[in-house]
Coordinates of C-alpha atoms in Angstrom, one line a residue:
M1 CA 99.5 113.5 97.3
R2 CA 99.8 111.6 93.9
A3 CA 97.5 113.0 91.2
T4 CA 94.4 111.0 90.8
K5 CA 92.8 112.9 88.1
R6 CA 92.7 110.9 84.8
K7 CA 94.7 112.7 82.2
F8 CA 92.9 111.4 79.2
I9 CA 91.6 114.3 77.1
A10 CA 88.8 113.3 74.8
V11 CA 88.5 114.7 71.2
A12 CA 84.8 115.2 72.1
S13 CA 85.7 117.7 74.9
A14 CA 87.4 119.8 72.1
T15 CA 91.0 119.5 73.3
L16 CA 93.6 117.4 71.7
V17 CA 97.2 116.9 73.0
A18 CA 99.7 117.6 70.3
V19 CA 103.4 116.5 69.9
S20 CA 104.4 119.4 71.9
G21 CA 101.7 121.5 73.6
T22 CA 98.0 121.5 73.3
I23 CA 95.7 122.3 70.4
S24 CA 92.3 123.6 71.3
L25 CA 89.5 122.9 68.9
N26 CA 86.1 124.7 69.0
S27 CA 83.1 123.7 67.1
A28 CA 84.2 125.8 64.1
S29 CA 87.5 124.1 63.8
A30 CA 86.7 120.6 65.0
A31 CA 87.2 119.2 61.4
I32 CA 90.7 120.5 61.1
T33 CA 93.2 117.8 61.2
P34 CA 95.8 118.6 64.0
S35 CA 99.5 119.4 62.8
F36 CA 100.8 116.3 64.4
C37 CA 98.9 114.0 62.3
P38 CA 100.6 112.1 59.4
R39 CA 99.5 112.2 55.8
F40 CA 99.6 108.6 55.8
T41 CA 96.2 106.8 55.1
G42 CA 96.2 103.3 56.2
T43 CA 97.4 100.9 59.1
L44 CA 100.5 101.3 61.1
T45 CA 101.6 98.0 62.8
V46 CA 103.0 98.1 66.2
L47 CA 104.5 95.1 68.0
S48 CA 103.9 95.7 71.7
T49 CA 104.7 93.8 75.0
V50 CA 102.8 96.4 77.2
I51 CA 99.5 95.8 75.3
L52 CA 99.0 92.5 76.8
E53 CA 99.4 93.7 80.3
K54 CA 96.9 95.0 82.6
P55 CA 96.3 97.8 83.3
D56 CA 99.2 98.9 81.3
G57 CA 97.9 97.7 78.0
L58 CA 94.6 99.5 78.7
V59 CA 96.5 102.7 78.9
E60 CA 98.4 102.0 75.7
Q61 CA 95.3 101.3 73.9
E62 CA 93.7 104.4 75.2
I63 CA 96.7 106.4 73.7
A64 CA 96.4 104.8 70.4
D65 CA 92.6 105.4 70.4
K66 CA 93.1 109.1 71.2
F67 CA 95.5 109.3 68.4
M68 CA 93.3 107.7 65.9
K69 CA 90.5 110.0 66.9
A70 CA 92.6 112.8 66.2
C71 CA 94.1 111.5 62.9
P72 CA 91.2 109.2 61.6
K73 CA 93.1 108.3 58.3
T74 CA 95.8 106.5 60.3
K75 CA 94.9 103.4 62.1
I76 CA 97.1 101.7 64.8
K77 CA 97.2 97.8 64.8
F78 CA 98.9 96.2 67.7
I79 CA 100.6 92.8 67.6
G80 CA 101.0 91.7 71.2
V81 CA 103.8 89.5 72.3
P82 CA 104.7 88.6 76.0
A83 CA 107.9 90.5 77.1
N84 CA 109.7 87.3 77.8
D85 CA 109.2 86.2 74.2
L86 CA 110.1 89.5 72.6
V87 CA 113.7 88.7 71.5
T88 CA 112.7 85.3 69.9
K89 CA 109.7 86.9 68.2
L90 CA 111.4 89.8 66.8
T91 CA 114.3 87.6 65.7
A92 CA 112.0 85.2 63.7
M93 CA 110.2 88.2 62.1
A94 CA 113.5 89.8 61.1
I95 CA 114.6 86.6 59.4
A96 CA 111.2 86.2 57.7
G97 CA 111.3 89.9 56.6
N98 CA 108.1 90.8 58.2
V99 CA 109.1 93.2 60.9
P100 CA 106.3 95.7 61.9
D101 CA 106.5 99.4 61.3
M102 CA 107.3 99.9 65.0
Y103 CA 108.4 97.4 67.6
A104 CA 108.9 97.2 71.4
S105 CA 112.6 97.4 72.1
D106 CA 114.8 97.2 75.3
A107 CA 118.4 97.4 75.9
V108 CA 119.1 93.8 75.0
N109 CA 117.0 93.4 71.9
T110 CA 118.3 96.8 70.6
V111 CA 121.7 95.4 70.4
K112 CA 120.5 92.3 68.6
M113 CA 118.3 94.1 66.2
A114 CA 121.0 96.7 65.4
A115 CA 123.3 93.7 64.5
L116 CA 120.7 92.5 62.0
N117 CA 120.5 96.1 60.6
I118 CA 116.7 96.1 61.4
P119 CA 116.0 99.5 63.2
L120 CA 116.0 103.0 61.7
E121 CA 118.7 105.3 63.2
L122 CA 116.7 107.8 65.2
R123 CA 118.9 110.6 65.9
A124 CA 118.6 112.0 62.3
A125 CA 114.9 110.9 62.2
L126 CA 113.9 112.7 65.2
G127 CA 116.3 115.5 65.4
Q128 CA 119.0 116.4 68.0
D129 CA 116.7 118.8 69.8
Y130 CA 114.2 116.1 70.3
I131 CA 116.9 113.6 71.3
D132 CA 118.0 116.2 73.9
G133 CA 114.6 115.8 75.7
F134 CA 115.4 112.3 76.9
A135 CA 117.1 111.5 80.2
K136 CA 120.7 110.7 79.3
E137 CA 120.7 107.4 81.2
N138 CA 117.7 106.1 79.1
V139 CA 118.9 107.2 75.6
G140 CA 122.4 106.0 76.5
E141 CA 121.2 102.3 76.8
M142 CA 119.7 102.6 73.4
T143 CA 122.7 104.1 71.6
I144 CA 125.2 101.8 70.0
G145 CA 128.3 103.4 68.3
G146 CA 126.9 106.8 68.6
K147 CA 123.8 105.8 66.8
I148 CA 120.3 105.7 68.5
Y149 CA 118.2 102.7 67.5
S150 CA 115.3 103.0 69.9
A151 CA 113.4 105.8 71.7
P152 CA 113.0 105.1 75.4
W153 CA 109.4 105.1 76.7
F154 CA 109.8 104.3 80.4
S155 CA 112.0 102.6 82.9
I156 CA 111.3 100.3 85.7
P157 CA 114.4 100.6 88.0
T158 CA 114.6 97.4 90.2
A159 CA 114.3 97.8 93.9
I160 CA 112.3 96.2 96.8
L161 CA 108.5 96.7 96.6
Y162 CA 107.0 96.1 99.9
R163 CA 103.6 96.3 101.9
T164 CA 104.2 99.1 104.3
D165 CA 101.1 97.8 106.4
L166 CA 102.5 94.4 106.8
F167 CA 105.9 95.6 107.6
A168 CA 104.5 98.0 110.3
K169 CA 102.4 95.1 111.9
A170 CA 105.5 92.9 112.0
G171 CA 107.7 95.7 113.4
V172 CA 110.3 95.4 110.7
K173 CA 111.9 97.7 108.3
P174 CA 113.2 97.1 104.7
P175 CA 116.4 95.0 104.9
K176 CA 119.8 96.7 104.4
S177 CA 121.8 93.6 104.2
F178 CA 121.3 90.2 102.7
E179 CA 121.3 88.7 106.1
E180 CA 118.7 91.0 107.2
F181 CA 116.7 90.0 104.0
I182 CA 116.2 86.5 105.2
T183 CA 115.5 87.8 108.9
V184 CA 112.8 90.0 107.6
C185 CA 111.5 87.5 105.3
K186 CA 110.9 85.1 108.2
A187 CA 109.3 87.7 110.5
L188 CA 106.8 88.6 107.7
T189 CA 105.8 84.9 107.3
K190 CA 102.7 84.4 109.3
D191 CA 99.5 82.5 110.0
T192 CA 97.4 85.5 110.2
D193 CA 94.0 83.9 110.8
G194 CA 95.1 81.3 113.3
D195 CA 94.0 78.3 111.3
G196 CA 97.3 76.7 111.6
K197 CA 98.3 77.4 108.0
I198 CA 100.7 80.1 106.6
D199 CA 98.7 82.7 104.6
Q200 CA 101.2 85.5 104.5
Y201 CA 104.8 85.0 103.1
G202 CA 107.8 87.4 103.3
W203 CA 109.0 87.3 99.7
A204 CA 107.1 87.0 96.5
M205 CA 109.9 85.3 94.5
V206 CA 109.7 85.2 90.7
G207 CA 111.2 81.7 90.3
T208 CA 110.2 81.0 86.7
D209 CA 112.6 79.9 84.1
N210 CA 112.2 83.1 81.9
G211 CA 113.5 86.6 81.6
S212 CA 111.4 87.9 84.5
G213 CA 113.2 85.5 87.0
Q214 CA 116.6 85.9 85.3
G215 CA 116.6 89.7 85.4
R216 CA 115.7 89.7 89.0
F217 CA 118.3 87.1 90.0
N218 CA 121.1 88.8 88.1
T219 CA 120.4 92.2 89.7
L220 CA 120.8 90.6 93.1
A221 CA 123.9 88.9 92.1
R222 CA 125.3 92.1 91.0
N223 CA 124.6 93.5 94.4
M224 CA 126.5 90.7 95.7
G225 CA 129.5 91.6 93.5
A226 CA 129.2 89.3 90.6
V227 CA 128.2 90.0 86.9
D228 CA 127.3 87.3 84.7
V229 CA 129.5 88.7 81.9
G230 CA 131.7 91.7 81.7
K231 CA 135.3 92.9 80.8
D232 CA 138.3 92.4 82.8
S233 CA 141.1 94.9 83.1
S234 CA 142.7 93.7 79.8
G235 CA 139.3 94.3 77.9
K236 CA 138.4 90.6 77.6
W237 CA 135.1 89.2 78.2
V238 CA 134.9 87.2 81.4
T239 CA 132.1 85.6 83.6
Q240 CA 131.7 85.8 87.3
I241 CA 129.1 83.0 87.4
D242 CA 131.2 80.8 89.6
S243 CA 132.3 83.7 91.9
P244 CA 131.5 83.9 95.6
G245 CA 128.9 86.6 94.8
W246 CA 127.0 84.7 92.4
K247 CA 127.0 81.7 94.6
A248 CA 125.8 83.8 97.4
A249 CA 122.7 84.9 95.2
L250 CA 122.0 81.2 94.6
K251 CA 122.3 80.5 98.3
L252 CA 119.8 83.4 99.0
Y253 CA 117.2 81.7 96.9
K254 CA 117.8 78.4 98.4
D255 CA 117.7 79.7 102.0
A256 CA 114.6 81.7 101.5
V257 CA 112.7 78.6 100.2
D258 CA 114.3 76.4 102.9
V259 CA 113.1 78.5 105.8
G260 CA 109.6 78.7 104.3
C261 CA 109.2 82.3 103.7
V262 CA 108.4 81.9 100.0
P263 CA 105.0 81.0 98.7
P264 CA 104.8 77.4 97.4
G265 CA 105.0 76.7 93.7
Q266 CA 107.9 79.2 93.1
F267 CA 108.8 77.6 89.8
Q268 CA 105.4 78.5 88.5
T269 CA 105.3 81.9 90.1
G270 CA 106.2 84.6 87.4
Y271 CA 106.0 88.2 87.3
P272 CA 102.1 88.5 87.2
E273 CA 101.5 85.9 89.9
A274 CA 104.1 87.5 92.3
S275 CA 102.5 91.0 91.6
V276 CA 99.1 89.7 92.5
Q277 CA 100.6 88.1 95.8
I278 CA 101.7 91.6 96.8
G279 CA 98.6 93.2 96.0
K280 CA 96.5 90.7 97.9
G281 CA 98.9 90.8 100.9
Q282 CA 99.7 87.0 100.4
A283 CA 103.5 88.2 100.3
A284 CA 105.0 91.2 101.9
M285 CA 108.0 92.2 99.5
M286 CA 109.1 91.6 96.0
I287 CA 112.3 92.3 93.9
T288 CA 110.6 94.4 91.0
G289 CA 110.1 97.8 89.5
P290 CA 107.3 100.3 90.0
H291 CA 105.2 98.9 87.3
T292 CA 104.3 96.1 89.8
I293 CA 102.4 98.7 91.8
G294 CA 99.9 99.1 88.9
V295 CA 99.3 95.5 88.7
A296 CA 99.1 95.0 92.5
L297 CA 96.4 97.7 92.7
T298 CA 94.5 96.2 89.9
A299 CA 94.3 92.8 91.9
N300 CA 93.5 94.7 95.2
P301 CA 92.5 98.3 94.9
A302 CA 92.5 98.5 98.8
A303 CA 96.4 98.3 98.8
K304 CA 96.5 101.9 97.5
G305 CA 98.7 103.8 99.9
K306 CA 100.3 100.5 101.3
L307 CA 103.1 100.0 99.0
A308 CA 106.4 101.6 98.8
G309 CA 109.9 101.0 97.3
A310 CA 113.3 100.5 99.0
P311 CA 116.8 100.0 97.6
I312 CA 118.1 96.4 97.3
P313 CA 120.9 95.7 99.9
A314 CA 124.5 95.3 98.7
A315 CA 127.1 93.0 100.2
A316 CA 130.0 94.4 102.2
G317 CA 132.4 96.3 100.0
V318 CA 129.9 96.3 96.9
S319 CA 128.4 99.4 95.5
A320 CA 124.6 99.0 95.3
T321 CA 123.2 99.2 91.9
T322 CA 120.1 98.7 89.8
S323 CA 118.9 98.3 86.3
L324 CA 116.7 100.6 84.4
N325 CA 114.9 97.8 82.8
Q326 CA 113.5 100.2 80.2
S327 CA 111.4 99.7 77.2
G328 CA 110.9 101.8 74.3
Y329 CA 109.9 101.8 70.5
A330 CA 112.1 101.3 67.6
I331 CA 111.0 102.0 63.9
A332 CA 111.7 99.5 61.3
R333 CA 114.5 100.8 58.8
K334 CA 112.5 99.2 55.9
S335 CA 109.1 100.5 57.0
K336 CA 107.1 102.2 54.3
H337 CA 105.5 104.4 56.7
R338 CA 108.4 106.0 58.6
A339 CA 106.8 109.5 58.8
A340 CA 103.6 108.1 60.3
A341 CA 105.6 106.0 62.7
I342 CA 107.6 109.0 63.7
A343 CA 104.5 111.0 64.3
Y344 CA 102.9 108.3 66.4
L345 CA 106.1 107.7 68.4
K346 CA 106.3 111.4 69.3
F347 CA 102.5 111.4 70.2
V348 CA 103.1 108.5 72.7
L349 CA 106.0 110.2 74.1
N350 CA 104.5 113.7 74.7
K351 CA 104.3 114.9 78.3
E352 CA 100.5 114.2 78.6
N353 CA 100.7 110.6 77.6
Q354 CA 103.9 110.0 79.6
L355 CA 102.1 111.3 82.7
R356 CA 99.1 109.2 81.9
I357 CA 100.9 105.9 81.8
N358 CA 102.8 106.8 84.9
D359 CA 99.6 107.8 86.9
V360 CA 98.1 104.3 86.1
T361 CA 101.1 102.0 86.0
Y362 CA 103.8 103.9 87.9
R363 CA 106.5 103.4 85.2
I364 CA 109.1 106.2 85.2
P365 CA 108.8 108.3 82.1
S366 CA 111.9 108.7 79.8
R367 CA 111.3 112.3 78.8
L368 CA 112.8 115.1 81.1
D369 CA 109.5 117.2 81.0
A370 CA 107.4 114.4 82.4
Q371 CA 110.1 113.4 84.9
A372 CA 110.2 116.9 86.3
D373 CA 106.4 116.7 87.1
P374 CA 105.6 116.4 90.9
Q375 CA 103.3 113.4 90.0
V376 CA 106.4 111.2 89.2
N377 CA 108.3 111.9 92.3
S378 CA 105.4 111.3 94.8
E379 CA 104.0 108.7 96.9
M380 CA 104.6 105.1 96.2
S381 CA 106.8 105.3 93.2
L382 CA 109.4 107.5 95.1
G383 CA 111.8 104.8 96.2
F384 CA 112.0 103.6 92.7
V385 CA 112.6 107.1 91.3
K386 CA 115.5 107.4 93.7
A387 CA 116.8 103.9 93.0
G388 CA 117.1 104.9 89.3
E389 CA 119.1 108.1 90.3
G390 CA 121.8 105.9 91.9
K391 CA 124.3 103.7 90.3
V392 CA 122.8 102.0 87.1
F393 CA 124.0 98.8 85.6
S394 CA 123.4 98.6 81.9
N395 CA 123.8 95.1 80.2
P396 CA 126.8 94.7 77.9
Q397 CA 126.0 95.8 74.4
I398 CA 126.8 92.5 72.8
P399 CA 124.2 90.5 70.5
W400 CA 124.8 87.4 72.5
Y401 CA 124.2 88.7 76.0
N402 CA 120.9 86.9 76.3
S403 CA 122.7 83.6 75.7
I404 CA 124.5 84.4 79.0
A405 CA 121.6 85.9 81.0
I406 CA 119.4 82.8 80.6
L407 CA 121.9 80.6 82.5
A408 CA 120.6 82.1 85.7
S409 CA 117.1 80.5 86.0
P410 CA 118.2 76.8 85.6
A411 CA 120.7 77.7 88.2
Y412 CA 118.5 79.1 90.9
Q413 CA 115.9 76.4 90.2
A414 CA 118.5 73.8 90.7
A415 CA 119.8 75.4 93.8
I416 CA 116.4 75.4 95.2
K417 CA 115.8 71.8 94.4
G418 CA 118.9 70.8 96.1
D419 CA 119.9 67.9 94.0
K420 CA 123.3 69.5 93.4
T421 CA 125.6 71.6 95.5
I422 CA 125.7 75.4 94.7
D423 CA 129.4 74.9 93.8
Q424 CA 128.5 72.2 91.3
I425 CA 125.8 74.3 89.7
A426 CA 127.9 77.4 89.4
K427 CA 130.8 75.5 87.9
E428 CA 128.6 73.9 85.2
Q429 CA 126.8 77.3 84.3
A430 CA 130.2 79.0 84.4
E431 CA 131.5 76.6 81.8
K432 CA 128.6 77.2 79.6
A433 CA 129.1 81.0 79.8
R434 CA 132.7 80.6 79.0
K435 CA 132.1 78.4 76.0
I436 CA 129.5 81.2 74.8
I437 CA 132.2 83.8 75.3
A438 CA 134.8 81.8 73.4
D439 CA 132.5 81.2 70.5
N440 CA 131.5 84.9 70.3
G441 CA 133.8 87.2 72.2

């Protein structure tokens, strides 16, 4: 059974979690400042994407509140930004010269910010012994030219999240091929109350024109044998956007909508909306990461125990792959409060707090000590843990990668609309990709 005990340890209960280990305070020593607290008196600014999400943001605020109770001289002030706006927001702040002390960072913006010389190199700041406590795959994505510019917090490997109860009722199992995907999608699309209207759909498709939709599509395309940008045998940057695999991914989106197994309004269905559809049983499966479990259960606590993960299918001759889709925190190189930022970063990443956010949101911790805890490898998140242990695809470490990635969403939206053929759409987007490569590569 997954641990259900809340791991928040209040200062009032005379126990505080330190950066490493636990410090017990009795009434005689309650006024003593824990050793992990910085000397800094003032406000540490933290740009976060998680803080805007539920229940995720509630846990992040809880962790910050716990730190501030232990270290009352240091205040944590969050600046919230939607995950899909992170690169744009950070770039604007970097140009304006007002980057916060700490900021959320993923594999894409780590490269971009490093190119702008914004983040602090963390190997020297944290020490090699501390760096060795991260899972190698996680810290590898945040490493550029041997330098570590972001500390991984958690990963959300992409797989199929599905409703086990709805699959059982329909008598189907998670698809093992893309042909099966459509068949299963249709079998799960039902009029459950007999009123003549479909009220349960097979696939909660994220069809919005943003990073949430683009990332999911590109993961499917890679499992069909096509990367949006990569290097050929000679080391040159090339695109496979007009390849059979990328076209097959476009066709999958179009076919699913055409057969009616996707809820209506897919262009307005983003990550939050699709997650609620899964939670409420309005859809039976979704391409996503384990963090969706937390959102789904917030929408419908009765779905507890009725969710599971399964690998995304791969086309014949293609090795199945996933993406870590991890997030972490970087420290601004020009921050005047580096020591305080390091202290807070280590507090967020201690085992207790890593397990706390996993307990509520199912995000997979980046630290080896937390990953080894039985809580992380149990119940509903197990399929995602196994997905992350397989072949992992990391986006190319190039500052202009996002310019290529964003070509996906107008392509799958156009394919669904059907105003152009898939061949036409792929050709147009490939031409744009090749121009971007020529201008930058």
